[in-house]
mmCIF file of N, CA, C and O in Angstrom:
data_model
loop_
_atom_site.group_PDB
_atom_site.id
_atom_site.type_symbol
_atom_site.label_atom_id
_atom_site.label_comp_id
_atom_site.label_asym_id
_atom_site.label_seq_id
_atom_site.Cartn_x
_atom_site.Cartn_y
_atom_site.Cartn_z
ATOM 1 N N UNK G 3 -21.394 -62.823 40.339
ATOM 2 C CA UNK G 3 -22.158 -63.201 39.172
ATOM 3 C C UNK G 3 -21.203 -63.468 38.018
ATOM 4 O O UNK G 3 -20.230 -62.754 37.821
ATOM 5 N N UNK G 4 -21.505 -64.486 37.247
ATOM 6 C CA UNK G 4 -20.679 -64.835 36.100
ATOM 7 C C UNK G 4 -20.926 -63.878 34.940
ATOM 8 O O UNK G 4 -22.047 -63.420 34.743
ATOM 9 N N UNK G 5 -19.872 -63.632 34.184
ATOM 10 C CA UNK G 5 -20.060 -62.853 32.966
ATOM 11 C C UNK G 5 -20.811 -63.721 31.956
ATOM 12 O O UNK G 5 -20.896 -64.934 32.096
ATOM 13 N N UNK G 6 -21.340 -63.088 30.933
ATOM 14 C CA UNK G 6 -22.101 -63.823 29.935
ATOM 15 C C UNK G 6 -21.246 -64.894 29.262
ATOM 16 O O UNK G 6 -21.689 -66.020 29.050
ATOM 17 N N UNK G 7 -20.001 -64.583 28.962
ATOM 18 C CA UNK G 7 -19.119 -65.534 28.299
ATOM 19 C C UNK G 7 -18.839 -66.751 29.188
ATOM 20 O O UNK G 7 -18.843 -67.883 28.725
ATOM 21 N N UNK G 8 -18.613 -66.502 30.473
ATOM 22 C CA UNK G 8 -18.364 -67.604 31.398
ATOM 23 C C UNK G 8 -19.614 -68.452 31.589
ATOM 24 O O UNK G 8 -19.533 -69.673 31.679
ATOM 25 N N UNK G 9 -20.754 -67.794 31.620
ATOM 26 C CA UNK G 9 -22.007 -68.521 31.775
ATOM 27 C C UNK G 9 -22.260 -69.416 30.558
ATOM 28 O O UNK G 9 -22.689 -70.564 30.703
ATOM 29 N N UNK G 10 -21.994 -68.919 29.375
ATOM 30 C CA UNK G 10 -22.158 -69.723 28.160
ATOM 31 C C UNK G 10 -21.235 -70.936 28.216
ATOM 32 O O UNK G 10 -21.634 -72.050 27.850
ATOM 33 N N UNK G 11 -20.024 -70.762 28.683
ATOM 34 C CA UNK G 11 -19.099 -71.887 28.827
ATOM 35 C C UNK G 11 -19.641 -72.919 29.819
ATOM 36 O O UNK G 11 -19.634 -74.124 29.552
ATOM 37 N N UNK G 12 -20.133 -72.452 30.954
ATOM 38 C CA UNK G 12 -20.692 -73.352 31.967
ATOM 39 C C UNK G 12 -21.884 -74.104 31.375
ATOM 40 O O UNK G 12 -22.039 -75.309 31.574
ATOM 41 N N UNK G 13 -22.741 -73.389 30.637
ATOM 42 C CA UNK G 13 -23.907 -74.034 30.028
ATOM 43 C C UNK G 13 -23.484 -75.102 29.013
ATOM 44 O O UNK G 13 -24.104 -76.157 28.923
ATOM 45 N N UNK G 14 -22.456 -74.838 28.246
ATOM 46 C CA UNK G 14 -21.997 -75.850 27.283
ATOM 47 C C UNK G 14 -21.475 -77.095 28.001
ATOM 48 O O UNK G 14 -21.697 -78.219 27.543
ATOM 49 N N UNK G 15 -20.813 -76.913 29.132
ATOM 50 C CA UNK G 15 -20.377 -78.064 29.928
ATOM 51 C C UNK G 15 -21.574 -78.837 30.479
ATOM 52 O O UNK G 15 -21.581 -80.072 30.472
ATOM 53 N N UNK G 16 -22.559 -78.123 30.944
ATOM 54 C CA UNK G 16 -23.758 -78.783 31.462
ATOM 55 C C UNK G 16 -24.432 -79.623 30.377
ATOM 56 O O UNK G 16 -24.884 -80.729 30.640
ATOM 57 N N UNK G 17 -24.486 -79.108 29.175
ATOM 58 C CA UNK G 17 -25.091 -79.860 28.083
ATOM 59 C C UNK G 17 -24.318 -81.136 27.783
ATOM 60 O O UNK G 17 -24.903 -82.153 27.421
ATOM 61 N N UNK G 18 -23.011 -81.098 27.931
ATOM 62 C CA UNK G 18 -22.194 -82.287 27.682
ATOM 63 C C UNK G 18 -22.450 -83.383 28.713
ATOM 64 O O UNK G 18 -22.393 -84.565 28.393
ATOM 65 N N UNK G 19 -22.736 -82.979 29.939
ATOM 66 C CA UNK G 19 -22.838 -83.962 31.010
ATOM 67 C C UNK G 19 -24.266 -84.371 31.364
ATOM 68 O O UNK G 19 -24.466 -85.413 31.967
ATOM 69 N N UNK G 20 -25.250 -83.563 31.018
ATOM 70 C CA UNK G 20 -26.636 -83.881 31.341
ATOM 71 C C UNK G 20 -27.407 -84.149 30.064
ATOM 72 O O UNK G 20 -27.911 -83.244 29.423
ATOM 73 N N UNK G 21 -27.513 -85.404 29.703
ATOM 74 C CA UNK G 21 -28.140 -85.787 28.439
ATOM 75 C C UNK G 21 -29.596 -86.207 28.584
ATOM 76 O O UNK G 21 -30.228 -86.579 27.619
ATOM 77 N N UNK G 22 -30.162 -86.158 29.786
ATOM 78 C CA UNK G 22 -31.505 -86.695 30.002
ATOM 79 C C UNK G 22 -32.559 -86.009 29.137
ATOM 80 O O UNK G 22 -33.400 -86.660 28.554
ATOM 81 N N UNK G 23 -32.553 -84.708 29.067
ATOM 82 C CA UNK G 23 -33.491 -83.977 28.220
ATOM 83 C C UNK G 23 -32.752 -82.813 27.578
ATOM 84 O O UNK G 23 -32.968 -81.648 27.896
ATOM 85 N N UNK G 24 -31.915 -83.156 26.655
ATOM 86 C CA UNK G 24 -31.020 -82.174 26.043
ATOM 87 C C UNK G 24 -31.779 -81.064 25.313
ATOM 88 O O UNK G 24 -31.400 -79.901 25.373
ATOM 89 N N UNK G 25 -32.869 -81.391 24.668
ATOM 90 C CA UNK G 25 -33.643 -80.385 23.929
ATOM 91 C C UNK G 25 -34.219 -79.356 24.891
ATOM 92 O O UNK G 25 -34.133 -78.148 24.656
ATOM 93 N N UNK G 26 -34.788 -79.825 25.976
ATOM 94 C CA UNK G 26 -35.338 -78.910 26.980
ATOM 95 C C UNK G 26 -34.242 -78.035 27.574
ATOM 96 O O UNK G 26 -34.398 -76.826 27.693
ATOM 97 N N UNK G 27 -33.135 -78.643 27.924
ATOM 98 C CA UNK G 27 -32.027 -77.906 28.515
ATOM 99 C C UNK G 27 -31.497 -76.845 27.558
ATOM 100 O O UNK G 27 -31.288 -75.694 27.945
ATOM 101 N N UNK G 28 -31.322 -77.195 26.299
ATOM 102 C CA UNK G 28 -30.863 -76.218 25.303
ATOM 103 C C UNK G 28 -31.855 -75.064 25.169
ATOM 104 O O UNK G 28 -31.460 -73.911 25.063
ATOM 105 N N UNK G 29 -33.118 -75.398 25.184
ATOM 106 C CA UNK G 29 -34.144 -74.358 25.044
ATOM 107 C C UNK G 29 -34.144 -73.417 26.238
ATOM 108 O O UNK G 29 -34.281 -72.198 26.083
ATOM 109 N N UNK G 30 -33.999 -73.963 27.420
ATOM 110 C CA UNK G 30 -33.950 -73.113 28.615
ATOM 111 C C UNK G 30 -32.700 -72.238 28.599
ATOM 112 O O UNK G 30 -32.755 -71.061 28.938
ATOM 113 N N UNK G 31 -31.584 -72.786 28.160
ATOM 114 C CA UNK G 31 -30.362 -71.981 28.069
ATOM 115 C C UNK G 31 -30.515 -70.892 27.013
ATOM 116 O O UNK G 31 -30.028 -69.775 27.185
ATOM 117 N N UNK G 32 -31.189 -71.217 25.923
ATOM 118 C CA UNK G 32 -31.433 -70.207 24.899
ATOM 119 C C UNK G 32 -32.345 -69.102 25.436
ATOM 120 O O UNK G 32 -32.127 -67.922 25.175
ATOM 121 N N UNK G 33 -33.317 -69.485 26.216
ATOM 122 C CA UNK G 33 -34.194 -68.503 26.847
ATOM 123 C C UNK G 33 -33.384 -67.601 27.777
ATOM 124 O O UNK G 33 -33.577 -66.386 27.797
ATOM 125 N N UNK G 34 -32.489 -68.202 28.517
ATOM 126 C CA UNK G 34 -31.618 -67.420 29.401
ATOM 127 C C UNK G 34 -30.807 -66.410 28.599
ATOM 128 O O UNK G 34 -30.663 -65.256 28.986
ATOM 129 N N UNK G 35 -30.318 -66.836 27.461
ATOM 130 C CA UNK G 35 -29.562 -65.949 26.581
ATOM 131 C C UNK G 35 -30.451 -64.816 26.058
ATOM 132 O O UNK G 35 -30.019 -63.663 25.971
ATOM 133 N N UNK G 36 -31.690 -65.139 25.730
ATOM 134 C CA UNK G 36 -32.637 -64.117 25.273
ATOM 135 C C UNK G 36 -32.842 -63.069 26.352
ATOM 136 O O UNK G 36 -32.860 -61.870 26.068
ATOM 137 N N UNK G 37 -32.980 -63.516 27.590
ATOM 138 C CA UNK G 37 -33.173 -62.568 28.687
ATOM 139 C C UNK G 37 -31.958 -61.652 28.827
ATOM 140 O O UNK G 37 -32.096 -60.453 29.022
ATOM 141 N N UNK G 38 -30.755 -62.226 28.727
ATOM 142 C CA UNK G 38 -29.542 -61.402 28.817
ATOM 143 C C UNK G 38 -29.530 -60.331 27.732
ATOM 144 O O UNK G 38 -29.155 -59.193 27.977
ATOM 145 N N UNK G 39 -29.948 -60.694 26.533
ATOM 146 C CA UNK G 39 -29.915 -59.760 25.410
ATOM 147 C C UNK G 39 -31.148 -58.869 25.332
ATOM 148 O O UNK G 39 -31.138 -57.869 24.631
ATOM 149 N N UNK G 40 -32.173 -59.253 26.029
ATOM 150 C CA UNK G 40 -33.456 -58.580 25.952
ATOM 151 C C UNK G 40 -33.352 -57.095 26.299
ATOM 152 O O UNK G 40 -33.930 -56.257 25.628
ATOM 153 N N UNK G 41 -32.638 -56.782 27.327
ATOM 154 C CA UNK G 41 -32.574 -55.400 27.815
ATOM 155 C C UNK G 41 -31.158 -54.832 27.730
ATOM 156 O O UNK G 41 -30.815 -53.896 28.449
ATOM 157 N N UNK G 42 -30.396 -55.369 26.880
ATOM 158 C CA UNK G 42 -28.986 -55.003 26.765
ATOM 159 C C UNK G 42 -28.768 -53.514 26.510
ATOM 160 O O UNK G 42 -27.850 -52.915 27.047
ATOM 161 N N UNK G 43 -29.602 -52.906 25.713
ATOM 162 C CA UNK G 43 -29.391 -51.509 25.327
ATOM 163 C C UNK G 43 -30.224 -50.522 26.132
ATOM 164 O O UNK G 43 -30.313 -49.359 25.775
ATOM 165 N N UNK G 44 -30.823 -50.994 27.191
ATOM 166 C CA UNK G 44 -31.669 -50.121 28.001
ATOM 167 C C UNK G 44 -31.005 -49.879 29.340
ATOM 168 O O UNK G 44 -30.627 -50.812 30.033
ATOM 169 N N UNK G 45 -30.861 -48.622 29.699
ATOM 170 C CA UNK G 45 -30.217 -48.275 30.965
ATOM 171 C C UNK G 45 -31.220 -47.979 32.073
ATOM 172 O O UNK G 45 -30.869 -47.961 33.232
ATOM 173 N N UNK G 46 -32.451 -47.755 31.710
ATOM 174 C CA UNK G 46 -33.454 -47.368 32.696
ATOM 175 C C UNK G 46 -34.111 -48.611 33.299
ATOM 176 O O UNK G 46 -34.715 -49.426 32.597
ATOM 177 N N UNK G 47 -33.991 -48.750 34.607
ATOM 178 C CA UNK G 47 -34.490 -49.929 35.309
ATOM 179 C C UNK G 47 -35.992 -50.124 35.135
ATOM 180 O O UNK G 47 -36.460 -51.239 34.954
ATOM 181 N N UNK G 48 -36.748 -49.054 35.173
ATOM 182 C CA UNK G 48 -38.198 -49.153 35.034
ATOM 183 C C UNK G 48 -38.578 -49.752 33.674
ATOM 184 O O UNK G 48 -39.450 -50.616 33.588
ATOM 185 N N UNK G 49 -37.909 -49.322 32.638
ATOM 186 C CA UNK G 49 -38.205 -49.840 31.299
ATOM 187 C C UNK G 49 -37.840 -51.320 31.194
ATOM 188 O O UNK G 49 -38.562 -52.095 30.561
ATOM 189 N N UNK G 50 -36.767 -51.705 31.815
ATOM 190 C CA UNK G 50 -36.378 -53.124 31.832
ATOM 191 C C UNK G 50 -37.452 -53.945 32.532
ATOM 192 O O UNK G 50 -37.851 -55.004 32.038
ATOM 193 N N UNK G 51 -37.938 -53.456 33.658
ATOM 194 C CA UNK G 51 -38.984 -54.177 34.396
ATOM 195 C C UNK G 51 -40.270 -54.298 33.571
ATOM 196 O O UNK G 51 -40.936 -55.331 33.605
ATOM 197 N N UNK G 52 -40.605 -53.258 32.819
ATOM 198 C CA UNK G 52 -41.791 -53.296 31.957
ATOM 199 C C UNK G 52 -41.615 -54.360 30.873
ATOM 200 O O UNK G 52 -42.525 -55.155 30.607
ATOM 201 N N UNK G 53 -40.459 -54.407 30.263
ATOM 202 C CA UNK G 53 -40.210 -55.399 29.216
ATOM 203 C C UNK G 53 -40.224 -56.822 29.776
ATOM 204 O O UNK G 53 -40.747 -57.733 29.148
ATOM 205 N N UNK G 54 -39.666 -56.991 30.955
ATOM 206 C CA UNK G 54 -39.674 -58.318 31.570
ATOM 207 C C UNK G 54 -41.082 -58.754 31.947
ATOM 208 O O UNK G 54 -41.442 -59.922 31.798
ATOM 209 N N UNK G 55 -41.889 -57.801 32.416
ATOM 210 C CA UNK G 55 -43.287 -58.103 32.729
ATOM 211 C C UNK G 55 -44.029 -58.493 31.464
ATOM 212 O O UNK G 55 -44.837 -59.424 31.446
ATOM 213 N N UNK G 56 -43.774 -57.796 30.376
ATOM 214 C CA UNK G 56 -44.388 -58.135 29.092
ATOM 215 C C UNK G 56 -43.995 -59.558 28.689
ATOM 216 O O UNK G 56 -44.856 -60.346 28.275
ATOM 217 N N UNK G 57 -42.732 -59.885 28.811
ATOM 218 C CA UNK G 57 -42.266 -61.227 28.461
ATOM 219 C C UNK G 57 -42.955 -62.278 29.324
ATOM 220 O O UNK G 57 -43.384 -63.313 28.826
ATOM 221 N N UNK G 58 -43.069 -62.006 30.593
ATOM 222 C CA UNK G 58 -43.750 -62.929 31.500
ATOM 223 C C UNK G 58 -45.210 -63.133 31.069
ATOM 224 O O UNK G 58 -45.693 -64.263 31.027
ATOM 225 N N UNK G 59 -45.899 -62.064 30.730
ATOM 226 C CA UNK G 59 -47.291 -62.167 30.270
ATOM 227 C C UNK G 59 -47.382 -62.965 28.973
ATOM 228 O O UNK G 59 -48.323 -63.752 28.790
ATOM 229 N N UNK G 60 -46.436 -62.774 28.084
ATOM 230 C CA UNK G 60 -46.435 -63.509 26.821
ATOM 231 C C UNK G 60 -46.238 -65.011 27.054
ATOM 232 O O UNK G 60 -46.830 -65.834 26.369
ATOM 233 N N UNK G 61 -45.434 -65.351 28.017
ATOM 234 C CA UNK G 61 -45.223 -66.767 28.357
ATOM 235 C C UNK G 61 -46.505 -67.355 28.940
ATOM 236 O O UNK G 61 -46.926 -68.453 28.555
ATOM 237 N N UNK G 62 -47.113 -66.648 29.848
ATOM 238 C CA UNK G 62 -48.352 -67.127 30.471
ATOM 239 C C UNK G 62 -49.433 -67.339 29.411
ATOM 240 O O UNK G 62 -50.163 -68.330 29.434
ATOM 241 N N UNK G 63 -49.517 -66.423 28.452
ATOM 242 C CA UNK G 63 -50.534 -66.507 27.400
ATOM 243 C C UNK G 63 -50.111 -67.374 26.218
ATOM 244 O O UNK G 63 -50.874 -67.512 25.264
ATOM 245 N N UNK G 64 -48.903 -67.910 26.269
ATOM 246 C CA UNK G 64 -48.354 -68.780 25.222
ATOM 247 C C UNK G 64 -48.428 -68.135 23.835
ATOM 248 O O UNK G 64 -48.955 -68.691 22.881
ATOM 249 N N UNK G 65 -47.859 -66.962 23.738
ATOM 250 C CA UNK G 65 -47.805 -66.237 22.476
ATOM 251 C C UNK G 65 -46.966 -67.021 21.469
ATOM 252 O O UNK G 65 -45.792 -67.298 21.699
ATOM 253 N N UNK G 66 -47.549 -67.353 20.334
ATOM 254 C CA UNK G 66 -46.869 -68.179 19.327
ATOM 255 C C UNK G 66 -45.743 -67.464 18.607
ATOM 256 O O UNK G 66 -44.997 -68.092 17.862
ATOM 257 N N UNK G 67 -45.605 -66.170 18.792
ATOM 258 C CA UNK G 67 -44.540 -65.425 18.128
ATOM 259 C C UNK G 67 -43.202 -65.526 18.854
ATOM 260 O O UNK G 67 -42.183 -65.114 18.319
ATOM 261 N N UNK G 68 -43.211 -66.054 20.048
ATOM 262 C CA UNK G 68 -41.969 -66.182 20.800
ATOM 263 C C UNK G 68 -41.189 -67.392 20.308
ATOM 264 O O UNK G 68 -41.763 -68.451 20.088
ATOM 265 N N UNK G 69 -39.882 -67.256 20.146
ATOM 266 C CA UNK G 69 -39.093 -68.348 19.565
ATOM 267 C C UNK G 69 -39.006 -69.604 20.434
ATOM 268 O O UNK G 69 -38.761 -70.678 19.928
ATOM 269 N N UNK G 70 -39.235 -69.480 21.708
ATOM 270 C CA UNK G 70 -39.094 -70.621 22.609
ATOM 271 C C UNK G 70 -40.443 -71.194 23.037
ATOM 272 O O UNK G 70 -40.510 -72.042 23.904
ATOM 273 N N UNK G 71 -41.512 -70.766 22.381
ATOM 274 C CA UNK G 71 -42.857 -71.168 22.812
ATOM 275 C C UNK G 71 -43.089 -72.672 22.638
ATOM 276 O O UNK G 71 -43.908 -73.258 23.333
ATOM 277 N N UNK G 72 -42.371 -73.302 21.739
ATOM 278 C CA UNK G 72 -42.533 -74.747 21.564
ATOM 279 C C UNK G 72 -42.177 -75.519 22.826
ATOM 280 O O UNK G 72 -42.629 -76.635 23.038
ATOM 281 N N UNK G 73 -41.372 -74.933 23.680
ATOM 282 C CA UNK G 73 -41.077 -75.524 24.989
ATOM 283 C C UNK G 73 -42.341 -75.680 25.817
ATOM 284 O O UNK G 73 -42.553 -76.688 26.474
ATOM 285 N N UNK G 74 -43.167 -74.670 25.775
ATOM 286 C CA UNK G 74 -44.347 -74.615 26.627
ATOM 287 C C UNK G 74 -45.431 -75.560 26.131
ATOM 288 O O UNK G 74 -46.224 -76.066 26.905
ATOM 289 N N UNK G 75 -45.450 -75.849 24.865
ATOM 290 C CA UNK G 75 -46.515 -76.670 24.311
ATOM 291 C C UNK G 75 -46.379 -78.154 24.633
ATOM 292 O O UNK G 75 -47.165 -78.955 24.187
ATOM 293 N N UNK G 76 -45.405 -78.507 25.399
ATOM 294 C CA UNK G 76 -45.243 -79.894 25.834
ATOM 295 C C UNK G 76 -46.273 -80.240 26.892
ATOM 296 O O UNK G 76 -46.953 -79.374 27.428
ATOM 297 N N UNK G 77 -46.320 -81.519 27.237
ATOM 298 C CA UNK G 77 -47.301 -81.971 28.225
ATOM 299 C C UNK G 77 -47.072 -81.385 29.621
ATOM 300 O O UNK G 77 -47.987 -81.271 30.409
ATOM 301 N N UNK G 78 -45.870 -80.991 29.940
ATOM 302 C CA UNK G 78 -45.573 -80.404 31.257
ATOM 303 C C UNK G 78 -45.458 -78.883 31.156
ATOM 304 O O UNK G 78 -44.608 -78.275 31.781
ATOM 305 N N UNK G 79 -46.341 -78.284 30.407
ATOM 306 C CA UNK G 79 -46.235 -76.855 30.115
ATOM 307 C C UNK G 79 -46.322 -75.969 31.352
ATOM 308 O O UNK G 79 -45.641 -74.959 31.419
ATOM 309 N N UNK G 80 -47.147 -76.332 32.318
ATOM 310 C CA UNK G 80 -47.243 -75.506 33.528
ATOM 311 C C UNK G 80 -45.921 -75.461 34.270
ATOM 312 O O UNK G 80 -45.508 -74.409 34.768
ATOM 313 N N UNK G 81 -45.253 -76.588 34.335
ATOM 314 C CA UNK G 81 -43.951 -76.645 34.996
ATOM 315 C C UNK G 81 -42.915 -75.820 34.235
ATOM 316 O O UNK G 81 -42.140 -75.086 34.835
ATOM 317 N N UNK G 82 -42.940 -75.912 32.927
ATOM 318 C CA UNK G 82 -42.006 -75.137 32.093
ATOM 319 C C UNK G 82 -42.280 -73.642 32.242
ATOM 320 O O UNK G 82 -41.355 -72.844 32.386
ATOM 321 N N UNK G 83 -43.542 -73.264 32.228
ATOM 322 C CA UNK G 83 -43.895 -71.847 32.415
ATOM 323 C C UNK G 83 -43.344 -71.337 33.739
ATOM 324 O O UNK G 83 -42.773 -70.243 33.806
ATOM 325 N N UNK G 84 -43.528 -72.113 34.793
ATOM 326 C CA UNK G 84 -43.032 -71.707 36.114
ATOM 327 C C UNK G 84 -41.522 -71.518 36.088
ATOM 328 O O UNK G 84 -40.999 -70.563 36.666
ATOM 329 N N UNK G 85 -40.811 -72.410 35.420
ATOM 330 C CA UNK G 85 -39.351 -72.303 35.360
ATOM 331 C C UNK G 85 -38.916 -71.074 34.576
ATOM 332 O O UNK G 85 -37.990 -70.366 34.979
ATOM 333 N N UNK G 86 -39.577 -70.807 33.461
ATOM 334 C CA UNK G 86 -39.228 -69.639 32.667
ATOM 335 C C UNK G 86 -39.531 -68.345 33.420
ATOM 336 O O UNK G 86 -38.726 -67.413 33.433
ATOM 337 N N UNK G 87 -40.663 -68.307 34.076
ATOM 338 C CA UNK G 87 -41.015 -67.120 34.868
ATOM 339 C C UNK G 87 -40.061 -66.959 36.042
ATOM 340 O O UNK G 87 -39.662 -65.837 36.381
ATOM 341 N N UNK G 88 -39.643 -68.065 36.619
ATOM 342 C CA UNK G 88 -38.653 -67.993 37.708
ATOM 343 C C UNK G 88 -37.334 -67.394 37.200
ATOM 344 O O UNK G 88 -36.714 -66.567 37.876
ATOM 345 N N UNK G 89 -36.917 -67.784 35.997
ATOM 346 C CA UNK G 89 -35.700 -67.201 35.414
ATOM 347 C C UNK G 89 -35.867 -65.697 35.199
ATOM 348 O O UNK G 89 -34.933 -64.926 35.453
ATOM 349 N N UNK G 90 -37.029 -65.291 34.750
ATOM 350 C CA UNK G 90 -37.289 -63.850 34.566
ATOM 351 C C UNK G 90 -37.187 -63.141 35.910
ATOM 352 O O UNK G 90 -36.575 -62.077 36.015
ATOM 353 N N UNK G 91 -37.769 -63.726 36.941
ATOM 354 C CA UNK G 91 -37.732 -63.110 38.272
ATOM 355 C C UNK G 91 -36.299 -63.024 38.810
ATOM 356 O O UNK G 91 -35.939 -62.026 39.443
ATOM 357 N N UNK G 92 -35.511 -64.018 38.561
ATOM 358 C CA UNK G 92 -34.106 -63.976 38.982
ATOM 359 C C UNK G 92 -33.376 -62.847 38.251
ATOM 360 O O UNK G 92 -32.634 -62.085 38.854
ATOM 361 N N UNK G 93 -33.624 -62.744 36.980
ATOM 362 C CA UNK G 93 -32.969 -61.714 36.190
ATOM 363 C C UNK G 93 -33.385 -60.312 36.621
ATOM 364 O O UNK G 93 -32.572 -59.412 36.687
ATOM 365 N N UNK G 94 -34.672 -60.157 36.948
ATOM 366 C CA UNK G 94 -35.138 -58.813 37.300
ATOM 367 C C UNK G 94 -34.640 -58.412 38.666
ATOM 368 O O UNK G 94 -34.496 -57.275 38.986
#
């Protein structure tokens, strides 16, 4: 697994080379960063899983308080939701 710093570098390279939907790509990478930081200070696995489940529910319900919710409000919102939830599942 890549360290966070290496992953950020890889993501910046991806943004340079994939210009088709740069806004979407940046938003997904930012979401990935949020997930990394989301449970940073928690050592208990059960609590991390609870927080990730909460995040997943908030995405499904399109909670307007989430910083990346504008991603979901696009016309392909179901597809975006699936991708974000898939990232949560990978992380968990």
